[in-house]
Amino acid sequence: MNKYDLIVIGGGPAGMAAALSAKKAGINDLLIVERDSVLGGILNQCIHNGFGLHTFKEELTGPEYAERYSDMVKQEEIPYELNTMVLSLEQTEDGLKAVTVISPKRGVQTLYAKAVILAMGCRERPRGALNIPGFRPQGVYTAGTAQKLVNLEGAKIGKQVVILGSGDIGLIMARRMTLEGAKVTAVAELMPYSSGLKRNIVQCLDDFGIPLLLSHTVVDIKGREKLEGVYIAKVDEKLRPIEGTEEYYPCDTLLLSCGLIPENELSLGAGIEIDPRTNGAFVDESLETNISGVFACGNVLHVHDLVDFVSEESSRAGASAAEYILSGDRQKGRVIDVNAGNGVRYTVPCRIDLNKTSELTHIRFRVTGVFKNTAIVVKSGDKELLRKRTQILVPSEMVDLLLKKEKLSEIDQSIDVYIEEVQK
């Protein structure tokens, strides 16, 4: 068998939710392709709780959340192939999608599908992308790598730890390393605000007395064979280190939590347009890319703050792919651009096809900084589609707006989403 109605690339929370949604919508001939040896993706190493509050109305650990979805995949008898790497994605002359895979089971083989859902997740930004001076001693890890070593392999990686970046994985690893008996000296953050969720700052740093150094960064790494310590300095408003503020922190472990990047090499090879603001695909309101029949969802599209939102978004991608397969490629209607205005870093979707809109259209985005007592405004020309007062907006938390179909049907030009100061 090498022909399917739908192929889902990635067996993490996004891929499983998309496949389940497509199956529910009537697609029986589908396949999940996963490069790891188990379903679940990155959740399998996230043994902390905090997952599932929106989806299952209870607090679960990462492996528990993944198991709920993998159990549903098995109950629905959705076929999946593990240890299978996708090498390329191409479009054939007859409109099918050619997915070339390599695995112990198939060797190298090309599979064909009417539609494809991209759900490959994201990866960490490595040290090489950070331009930190110094040698490459033992003891420097990305936070996710450290998480895997500690949680899945039972390794003890260090006794005295410094963490660069206050992303959620870094914050969670500050607590995890403390519980493992290590001393976490400090968490340094380049920006004047944390890039992690507020609850993680409280539960992972404040509860353990770990200092968070905002507007600080690592400027030098000491040690040739093994890490001996790092120099941390303050940075100015242009994020440049301030000379004379350097302070030495002895440590044998440096964890890097400096951002996540959607895993889109496969997408680039397929000719999919990539949004430089998110490093994910440009998609419309149905989460379809510029290539007809190819959809993207989850962290490969844009990095989410909660896995519950990944599952919800991916379910929409599965339903959209099912509609594409069952109804054929619908004729395009008027396409409206969605523009990120003042205070908005990006929007997903970045365009809306008015012929495809459902009763409610999601617009998700992140803000560029911390905003207090403001309003989120959505306008098309002079017509205001939505205004929502907010007490506080922070970059670590994604915003989800819902636009009614009746509002969208009234517009004939692009939509602007921006943050507006509220007059006191």
GROMACS .gro file of C-alpha atoms in nm:
model
  424
    1MET     CA    1   0.000   0.000   0.000
    2ASN     CA    2   0.147   0.332  -0.099
    3LYS     CA    3  -0.162   0.542  -0.183
    4TYR     CA    4  -0.373   0.717   0.080
    5ASP     CA    5  -0.634   0.988   0.104
    6LEU     CA    6  -0.439   1.162   0.382
    7ILE     CA    7  -0.087   1.140   0.522
    8VAL     CA    8  -0.009   1.313   0.853
    9ILE     CA    9   0.361   1.387   0.901
   10GLY     CA   10   0.434   1.377   1.274
   11GLY     CA   11   0.286   1.163   1.551
   12GLY     CA   12   0.298   1.415   1.835
   13PRO     CA   13  -0.006   1.588   1.987
   14ALA     CA   14  -0.065   1.789   1.666
   15GLY     CA   15  -0.046   1.494   1.430
   16MET     CA   16  -0.265   1.269   1.645
   17ALA     CA   17  -0.532   1.537   1.695
   18ALA     CA   18  -0.536   1.612   1.321
   19ALA     CA   19  -0.567   1.244   1.229
   20LEU     CA   20  -0.848   1.186   1.480
   21SER     CA   21  -1.039   1.487   1.348
   22ALA     CA   22  -1.000   1.374   0.986
   23LYS     CA   23  -1.115   1.024   1.079
   24LYS     CA   24  -1.421   1.167   1.254
   25ALA     CA   25  -1.499   1.371   0.941
   26GLY     CA   26  -1.509   1.056   0.727
   27ILE     CA   27  -1.150   0.994   0.612
   28ASN     CA   28  -1.069   0.627   0.668
   29ASP     CA   29  -0.773   0.583   0.433
   30LEU     CA   30  -0.506   0.774   0.624
   31LEU     CA   31  -0.163   0.722   0.775
   32ILE     CA   32   0.042   0.887   1.051
   33VAL     CA   33   0.419   0.888   0.988
   34GLU     CA   34   0.641   0.938   1.296
   35ARG     CA   35   1.022   0.937   1.309
   36ASP     CA   36   1.045   0.840   1.678
   37SER     CA   37   0.991   0.491   1.821
   38VAL     CA   38   0.666   0.589   1.999
   39LEU     CA   39   0.376   0.828   1.944
   40GLY     CA   40   0.355   1.142   2.156
   41GLY     CA   41   0.644   1.356   2.040
   42ILE     CA   42   0.811   1.589   2.290
   43LEU     CA   43   0.537   1.525   2.550
   44ASN     CA   44   0.699   1.194   2.642
   45GLN     CA   45   0.987   1.375   2.814
   46CYS     CA   46   0.767   1.643   2.978
   47ILE     CA   47   0.695   1.456   3.300
   48HIS     CA   48   0.570   1.767   3.482
   49ASN     CA   49   0.198   1.842   3.512
   50GLY     CA   50  -0.005   2.132   3.374
   51PHE     CA   51  -0.132   1.970   3.053
   52GLY     CA   52  -0.491   1.899   2.957
   53LEU     CA   53  -0.680   2.159   3.161
   54HIS     CA   54  -0.864   2.285   2.851
   55THR     CA   55  -0.889   1.958   2.656
   56PHE     CA   56  -0.968   1.707   2.931
   57LYS     CA   57  -1.068   1.943   3.216
   58GLU     CA   58  -0.807   1.789   3.443
   59GLU     CA   59  -0.436   1.834   3.506
   60LEU     CA   60  -0.214   1.573   3.340
   61THR     CA   61   0.156   1.515   3.288
   62GLY     CA   62   0.295   1.524   2.935
   63PRO     CA   63   0.314   1.143   2.898
   64GLU     CA   64  -0.043   1.110   3.031
   65TYR     CA   65  -0.170   1.364   2.778
   66ALA     CA   66   0.014   1.185   2.497
   67GLU     CA   67  -0.121   0.849   2.611
   68ARG     CA   68  -0.480   0.978   2.604
   69TYR     CA   69  -0.438   1.069   2.237
   70SER     CA   70  -0.239   0.759   2.139
   71ASP     CA   71  -0.509   0.543   2.299
   72MET     CA   72  -0.773   0.723   2.090
   73VAL     CA   73  -0.564   0.671   1.775
   74LYS     CA   74  -0.548   0.298   1.848
   75GLN     CA   75  -0.919   0.278   1.936
   76GLU     CA   76  -1.007   0.444   1.605
   77GLU     CA   77  -0.771   0.198   1.432
   78ILE     CA   78  -0.582   0.478   1.261
   79PRO     CA   79  -0.268   0.325   1.106
   80TYR     CA   80   0.069   0.473   1.201
   81GLU     CA   81   0.428   0.388   1.119
   82LEU     CA   82   0.707   0.458   1.369
   83ASN     CA   83   1.081   0.496   1.308
   84THR     CA   84   0.988   0.646   0.973
   85MET     CA   85   1.162   0.959   0.847
   86VAL     CA   86   1.011   1.173   0.572
   87LEU     CA   87   1.281   1.276   0.325
   88SER     CA   88   1.082   1.494   0.086
   89LEU     CA   89   0.738   1.622  -0.007
   90GLU     CA   90   0.651   1.702  -0.369
   91GLN     CA   91   0.343   1.760  -0.579
   92THR     CA   92   0.283   1.537  -0.881
   93GLU     CA   93   0.140   1.645  -1.216
   94ASP     CA   94  -0.197   1.487  -1.135
   95GLY     CA   95  -0.228   1.684  -0.809
   96LEU     CA   96  -0.127   1.408  -0.566
   97LYS     CA   97   0.131   1.469  -0.294
   98ALA     CA   98   0.441   1.247  -0.314
   99VAL     CA   99   0.587   1.174   0.032
  100THR     CA  100   0.923   0.995   0.022
  101VAL     CA  101   1.003   0.806   0.344
  102ILE     CA  102   1.280   0.587   0.479
  103SER     CA  103   1.228   0.321   0.747
  104PRO     CA  104   1.337  -0.030   0.842
  105LYS     CA  105   0.997  -0.154   0.725
  106ARG     CA  106   0.981   0.015   0.385
  107GLY     CA  107   1.340   0.103   0.305
  108VAL     CA  108   1.315   0.408   0.081
  109GLN     CA  109   0.969   0.439  -0.070
  110THR     CA  110   0.741   0.708  -0.208
  111LEU     CA  111   0.386   0.728  -0.074
  112TYR     CA  112   0.107   0.924  -0.243
  113ALA     CA  113  -0.182   1.113  -0.087
  114LYS     CA  114  -0.460   1.348  -0.190
  115ALA     CA  115  -0.377   1.571   0.108
  116VAL     CA  116  -0.096   1.607   0.360
  117ILE     CA  117  -0.093   1.759   0.709
  118LEU     CA  118   0.239   1.893   0.836
  119ALA     CA  119   0.273   1.837   1.212
  120MET     CA  120   0.649   1.807   1.263
  121GLY     CA  121   0.672   2.028   1.573
  122CYS     CA  122   0.970   2.250   1.653
  123ARG     CA  123   1.330   2.236   1.767
  124GLU     CA  124   1.547   2.437   2.004
  125ARG     CA  125   1.780   2.719   1.904
  126PRO     CA  126   2.134   2.579   1.963
  127ARG     CA  127   2.442   2.748   2.103
  128GLY     CA  128   2.584   2.801   1.754
  129ALA     CA  129   2.298   3.041   1.678
  130LEU     CA  130   2.368   3.253   1.989
  131ASN     CA  131   2.726   3.369   1.917
  132ILE     CA  132   2.848   3.326   2.275
  133PRO     CA  133   3.230   3.352   2.297
  134GLY     CA  134   3.434   3.072   2.452
  135PHE     CA  135   3.537   2.713   2.390
  136ARG     CA  136   3.297   2.421   2.355
  137PRO     CA  137   3.340   2.244   2.692
  138GLN     CA  138   3.140   1.957   2.829
  139GLY     CA  139   2.841   2.081   3.029
  140VAL     CA  140   2.661   2.309   2.779
  141TYR     CA  141   2.317   2.174   2.680
  142THR     CA  142   1.995   2.301   2.535
  143ALA     CA  143   1.723   2.280   2.801
  144GLY     CA  144   1.527   2.021   2.602
  145THR     CA  145   1.831   1.796   2.565
  146ALA     CA  146   1.891   1.818   2.939
  147GLN     CA  147   1.524   1.738   2.998
  148LYS     CA  148   1.549   1.424   2.786
  149LEU     CA  149   1.872   1.311   2.955
  150VAL     CA  150   1.732   1.360   3.305
  151ASN     CA  151   1.371   1.248   3.257
  152LEU     CA  152   1.405   0.964   3.006
  153GLU     CA  153   1.758   0.835   3.058
  154GLY     CA  154   1.805   0.902   3.428
  155ALA     CA  155   2.131   1.089   3.376
  156LYS     CA  156   2.281   1.329   3.629
  157ILE     CA  157   2.423   1.610   3.420
  158GLY     CA  158   2.553   1.860   3.676
  159LYS     CA  159   2.561   1.996   4.030
  160GLN     CA  160   2.584   2.373   3.979
  161VAL     CA  161   2.366   2.516   3.703
  162VAL     CA  162   2.313   2.845   3.522
  163ILE     CA  163   2.027   2.881   3.274
  164LEU     CA  164   2.026   3.129   2.985
  165GLY     CA  165   1.676   3.221   2.868
  166SER     CA  166   1.350   3.207   3.059
  167GLY     CA  167   1.151   3.002   2.811
  168ASP     CA  168   0.909   2.754   2.964
  169ILE     CA  169   1.143   2.456   2.918
  170GLY     CA  170   1.425   2.648   3.086
  171LEU     CA  171   1.203   2.746   3.379
  172ILE     CA  172   1.077   2.390   3.420
  173MET     CA  173   1.434   2.256   3.407
  174ALA     CA  174   1.536   2.502   3.680
  175ARG     CA  175   1.288   2.328   3.909
  176ARG     CA  176   1.375   1.982   3.778
  177MET     CA  177   1.749   2.027   3.836
  178THR     CA  178   1.679   2.159   4.187
  179LEU     CA  179   1.468   1.853   4.264
  180GLU     CA  180   1.755   1.637   4.134
  181GLY     CA  181   1.981   1.793   4.398
  182ALA     CA  182   2.161   2.050   4.184
  183LYS     CA  183   2.207   2.416   4.276
  184VAL     CA  184   2.056   2.652   4.017
  185THR     CA  185   2.247   2.976   4.067
  186ALA     CA  186   2.053   3.200   3.831
  187VAL     CA  187   1.830   3.225   3.525
  188ALA     CA  188   1.946   3.503   3.292
  189GLU     CA  189   1.702   3.657   3.041
  190LEU     CA  190   1.810   3.891   2.759
  191MET     CA  191   1.475   4.068   2.739
  192PRO     CA  192   1.328   4.296   3.010
  193TYR     CA  193   1.047   4.041   3.056
  194SER     CA  194   1.031   3.663   3.083
  195SER     CA  195   0.945   3.457   2.776
  196GLY     CA  196   0.782   3.189   2.993
  197LEU     CA  197   0.435   3.158   3.141
  198LYS     CA  198   0.374   3.343   3.468
  199ARG     CA  199   0.272   3.023   3.645
  200ASN     CA  200   0.608   2.866   3.557
  201ILE     CA  201   0.798   3.166   3.693
  202VAL     CA  202   0.612   3.131   4.023
  203GLN     CA  203   0.620   2.750   4.051
  204CYS     CA  204   0.969   2.691   3.913
  205LEU     CA  205   1.170   2.993   4.026
  206ASP     CA  206   0.995   3.185   4.304
  207ASP     CA  207   0.897   2.873   4.499
  208PHE     CA  208   1.262   2.760   4.503
  209GLY     CA  209   1.427   3.098   4.555
  210ILE     CA  210   1.599   3.095   4.215
  211PRO     CA  211   1.679   3.450   4.094
  212LEU     CA  212   1.560   3.567   3.751
  213LEU     CA  213   1.800   3.824   3.604
  214LEU     CA  214   1.608   4.025   3.346
  215SER     CA  215   1.802   4.225   3.083
  216HIS     CA  216   2.107   4.001   3.137
  217THR     CA  217   2.293   3.759   2.911
  218VAL     CA  218   2.593   3.526   2.911
  219VAL     CA  219   2.890   3.703   2.753
  220ASP     CA  220   3.163   3.441   2.802
  221ILE     CA  221   3.202   3.071   2.875
  222LYS     CA  222   3.504   2.954   3.074
  223GLY     CA  223   3.659   2.610   3.054
  224ARG     CA  224   3.824   2.418   2.770
  225GLU     CA  225   3.744   2.051   2.840
  226LYS     CA  226   3.479   2.094   3.111
  227LEU     CA  227   3.264   2.398   3.190
  228GLU     CA  228   3.405   2.597   3.480
  229GLY     CA  229   3.176   2.902   3.484
  230VAL     CA  230   3.015   3.181   3.286
  231TYR     CA  231   3.024   3.560   3.285
  232ILE     CA  232   2.682   3.729   3.291
  233ALA     CA  233   2.639   4.098   3.208
  234LYS     CA  234   2.355   4.348   3.197
  235VAL     CA  235   2.232   4.462   2.855
  236ASP     CA  236   2.107   4.804   2.745
  237GLU     CA  237   1.780   4.890   2.569
  238LYS     CA  238   1.937   4.776   2.239
  239LEU     CA  239   2.022   4.439   2.399
  240ARG     CA  240   2.396   4.508   2.392
  241PRO     CA  241   2.611   4.402   2.693
  242ILE     CA  242   2.703   4.694   2.920
  243GLU     CA  243   3.078   4.703   2.977
  244GLY     CA  244   3.177   4.678   3.341
  245THR     CA  245   2.864   4.490   3.455
  246GLU     CA  246   3.011   4.141   3.403
  247GLU     CA  247   2.978   3.903   3.698
  248TYR     CA  248   3.131   3.555   3.719
  249TYR     CA  249   2.912   3.257   3.808
  250PRO     CA  250   3.097   2.930   3.872
  251CYS     CA  251   2.904   2.633   3.731
  252ASP     CA  252   2.951   2.293   3.571
  253THR     CA  253   2.630   2.310   3.363
  254LEU     CA  254   2.483   2.577   3.135
  255LEU     CA  255   2.134   2.519   2.997
  256LEU     CA  256   2.018   2.719   2.695
  257SER     CA  257   1.648   2.803   2.671
  258CYS     CA  258   1.665   3.063   2.395
  259GLY     CA  259   1.364   2.996   2.180
  260LEU     CA  260   1.202   2.732   1.964
  261ILE     CA  261   1.205   2.715   1.584
  262PRO     CA  262   0.936   2.536   1.377
  263GLU     CA  263   1.085   2.231   1.202
  264ASN     CA  264   1.024   2.339   0.842
  265GLU     CA  265   1.312   2.208   0.630
  266LEU     CA  266   1.068   1.964   0.471
  267SER     CA  267   0.825   2.249   0.400
  268LEU     CA  268   1.095   2.460   0.238
  269GLY     CA  269   1.194   2.172   0.013
  270ALA     CA  270   0.832   2.138  -0.095
  271GLY     CA  271   0.811   2.504  -0.197
  272ILE     CA  272   0.584   2.613   0.086
  273GLU     CA  273   0.590   2.986   0.165
  274ILE     CA  274   0.741   3.053   0.509
  275ASP     CA  275   0.652   3.352   0.727
  276PRO     CA  276   0.984   3.499   0.852
  277ARG     CA  277   0.811   3.623   1.169
  278THR     CA  278   0.707   3.274   1.284
  279ASN     CA  279   0.939   3.052   1.076
  280GLY     CA  280   0.618   2.862   0.999
  281ALA     CA  281   0.408   2.843   0.685
  282PHE     CA  282   0.180   3.117   0.557
  283VAL     CA  283  -0.170   2.969   0.596
  284ASP     CA  284  -0.529   3.077   0.544
  285GLU     CA  285  -0.817   3.035   0.789
  286SER     CA  286  -0.846   2.662   0.704
  287LEU     CA  287  -0.471   2.623   0.786
  288GLU     CA  288  -0.397   2.543   0.419
  289THR     CA  289  -0.057   2.650   0.288
  290ASN     CA  290   0.012   2.802  -0.052
  291ILE     CA  291   0.023   2.446  -0.192
  292SER     CA  292  -0.330   2.318  -0.244
  293GLY     CA  293  -0.407   2.020  -0.021
  294VAL     CA  294  -0.113   2.072   0.216
  295PHE     CA  295  -0.209   2.190   0.565
  296ALA     CA  296   0.005   2.288   0.867
  297CYS     CA  297  -0.075   2.289   1.239
  298GLY     CA  298   0.078   2.289   1.583
  299ASN     CA  299   0.431   2.405   1.660
  300VAL     CA  300   0.550   2.356   1.302
  301LEU     CA  301   0.314   2.643   1.215
  302HIS     CA  302   0.388   2.871   1.512
  303VAL     CA  303   0.513   2.798   1.863
  304HIS     CA  304   0.224   2.758   2.107
  305ASP     CA  305   0.221   2.819   2.481
  306LEU     CA  306  -0.020   2.534   2.569
  307VAL     CA  307  -0.049   2.189   2.413
  308ASP     CA  308  -0.429   2.214   2.451
  309PHE     CA  309  -0.424   2.490   2.189
  310VAL     CA  310  -0.207   2.271   1.966
  311SER     CA  311  -0.472   1.998   1.981
  312GLU     CA  312  -0.757   2.238   1.910
  313GLU     CA  313  -0.581   2.397   1.613
  314SER     CA  314  -0.476   2.059   1.475
  315SER     CA  315  -0.832   1.929   1.496
  316ARG     CA  316  -0.933   2.217   1.269
  317ALA     CA  317  -0.654   2.124   1.028
  318GLY     CA  318  -0.779   1.764   1.020
  319ALA     CA  319  -1.135   1.877   0.951
  320SER     CA  320  -1.015   2.112   0.675
  321ALA     CA  321  -0.808   1.837   0.512
  322ALA     CA  322  -1.109   1.604   0.525
  323GLU     CA  323  -1.329   1.866   0.358
  324TYR     CA  324  -1.064   1.915   0.088
  325ILE     CA  325  -1.049   1.540   0.020
  326LEU     CA  326  -1.427   1.485   0.021
  327SER     CA  327  -1.530   1.801  -0.162
  328GLY     CA  328  -1.230   1.868  -0.379
  329ASP     CA  329  -1.034   2.192  -0.393
  330ARG     CA  330  -1.295   2.461  -0.346
  331GLN     CA  331  -1.292   2.757  -0.577
  332LYS     CA  332  -1.110   3.045  -0.416
  333GLY     CA  333  -1.311   3.350  -0.322
  334ARG     CA  334  -1.192   3.695  -0.225
  335VAL     CA  335  -0.874   3.662  -0.022
  336ILE     CA  336  -0.825   3.918   0.256
  337ASP     CA  337  -0.481   3.976   0.408
  338VAL     CA  338  -0.450   3.987   0.787
  339ASN     CA  339  -0.185   4.242   0.888
  340ALA     CA  340   0.003   4.258   1.219
  341GLY     CA  341  -0.010   4.618   1.340
  342ASN     CA  342   0.121   4.803   1.645
  343GLY     CA  343   0.228   4.565   1.922
  344VAL     CA  344   0.141   4.246   1.728
  345ARG     CA  345   0.433   4.023   1.626
  346TYR     CA  346   0.242   3.803   1.378
  347THR     CA  347  -0.101   3.659   1.307
  348VAL     CA  348  -0.219   3.309   1.217
  349PRO     CA  349  -0.381   3.301   0.968
  350CYS     CA  350  -0.213   3.571   0.763
  351ARG     CA  351  -0.489   3.563   0.500
  352ILE     CA  352  -0.859   3.473   0.496
  353ASP     CA  353  -1.045   3.327   0.198
  354LEU     CA  354  -1.398   3.461   0.239
  355ASN     CA  355  -1.530   3.161   0.043
  356LYS     CA  356  -1.399   2.919   0.308
  357THR     CA  357  -1.490   3.088   0.634
  358SER     CA  358  -1.689   2.897   0.894
  359GLU     CA  359  -1.920   3.056   1.150
  360LEU     CA  360  -1.621   3.153   1.365
  361THR     CA  361  -1.272   3.231   1.237
  362HIS     CA  362  -0.976   3.211   1.474
  363ILE     CA  363  -0.701   3.475   1.465
  364ARG     CA  364  -0.411   3.390   1.693
  365PHE     CA  365  -0.112   3.611   1.767
  366ARG     CA  366   0.156   3.713   2.015
  367VAL     CA  367   0.242   4.065   2.125
  368THR     CA  368   0.584   4.227   2.094
  369GLY     CA  369   0.617   4.334   2.457
  370VAL     CA  370   0.431   4.382   2.784
  371PHE     CA  371   0.114   4.593   2.745
  372LYS     CA  372  -0.106   4.704   3.035
  373ASN     CA  373  -0.458   4.851   3.020
  374THR     CA  374  -0.489   4.835   2.644
  375ALA     CA  375  -0.739   4.719   2.383
  376ILE     CA  376  -0.700   4.465   2.104
  377VAL     CA  377  -0.852   4.614   1.790
  378VAL     CA  378  -0.941   4.441   1.463
  379LYS     CA  379  -1.032   4.677   1.179
  380SER     CA  380  -1.087   4.664   0.805
  381GLY     CA  381  -1.047   5.014   0.669
  382ASP     CA  382  -1.272   5.233   0.883
  383LYS     CA  383  -1.490   4.940   0.991
  384GLU     CA  384  -1.419   4.804   1.340
  385LEU     CA  385  -1.474   4.428   1.353
  386LEU     CA  386  -1.372   4.368   1.715
  387ARG     CA  387  -1.250   4.558   2.020
  388LYS     CA  388  -1.144   4.378   2.336
  389ARG     CA  389  -1.020   4.549   2.654
  390THR     CA  390  -0.730   4.377   2.830
  391GLN     CA  391  -0.561   4.428   3.167
  392ILE     CA  392  -0.226   4.287   3.057
  393LEU     CA  393  -0.074   4.126   2.748
  394VAL     CA  394   0.263   3.947   2.754
  395PRO     CA  395   0.467   3.784   2.475
  396SER     CA  396   0.466   3.443   2.643
  397GLU     CA  397   0.088   3.403   2.617
  398MET     CA  398  -0.082   3.356   2.282
  399VAL     CA  399  -0.401   3.553   2.215
  400ASP     CA  400  -0.694   3.385   2.040
  401LEU     CA  401  -0.963   3.603   1.881
  402LEU     CA  402  -1.285   3.482   1.720
  403LEU     CA  403  -1.441   3.673   1.430
  404LYS     CA  404  -1.799   3.600   1.328
  405LYS     CA  405  -1.872   3.511   0.966
  406GLU     CA  406  -2.130   3.788   0.938
  407LYS     CA  407  -1.863   4.045   1.027
  408LEU     CA  408  -1.620   3.912   0.767
  409SER     CA  409  -1.885   3.905   0.496
  410GLU     CA  410  -1.918   4.283   0.523
  411ILE     CA  411  -1.556   4.371   0.442
  412ASP     CA  412  -1.376   4.420   0.111
  413GLN     CA  413  -1.021   4.507   0.214
  414SER     CA  414  -0.741   4.381   0.438
  415ILE     CA  415  -0.775   4.336   0.815
  416ASP     CA  416  -0.545   4.506   1.064
  417VAL     CA  417  -0.487   4.366   1.413
  418TYR     CA  418  -0.318   4.598   1.660
  419ILE     CA  419  -0.287   4.706   2.021
  420GLU     CA  420  -0.428   5.044   2.119
  421GLU     CA  421  -0.371   5.242   2.437
  422VAL     CA  422  -0.686   5.301   2.639
  423GLN     CA  423  -0.746   5.656   2.748
  424LYS     CA  424  -0.795   5.683   3.123
   0.00000   0.00000   0.00000
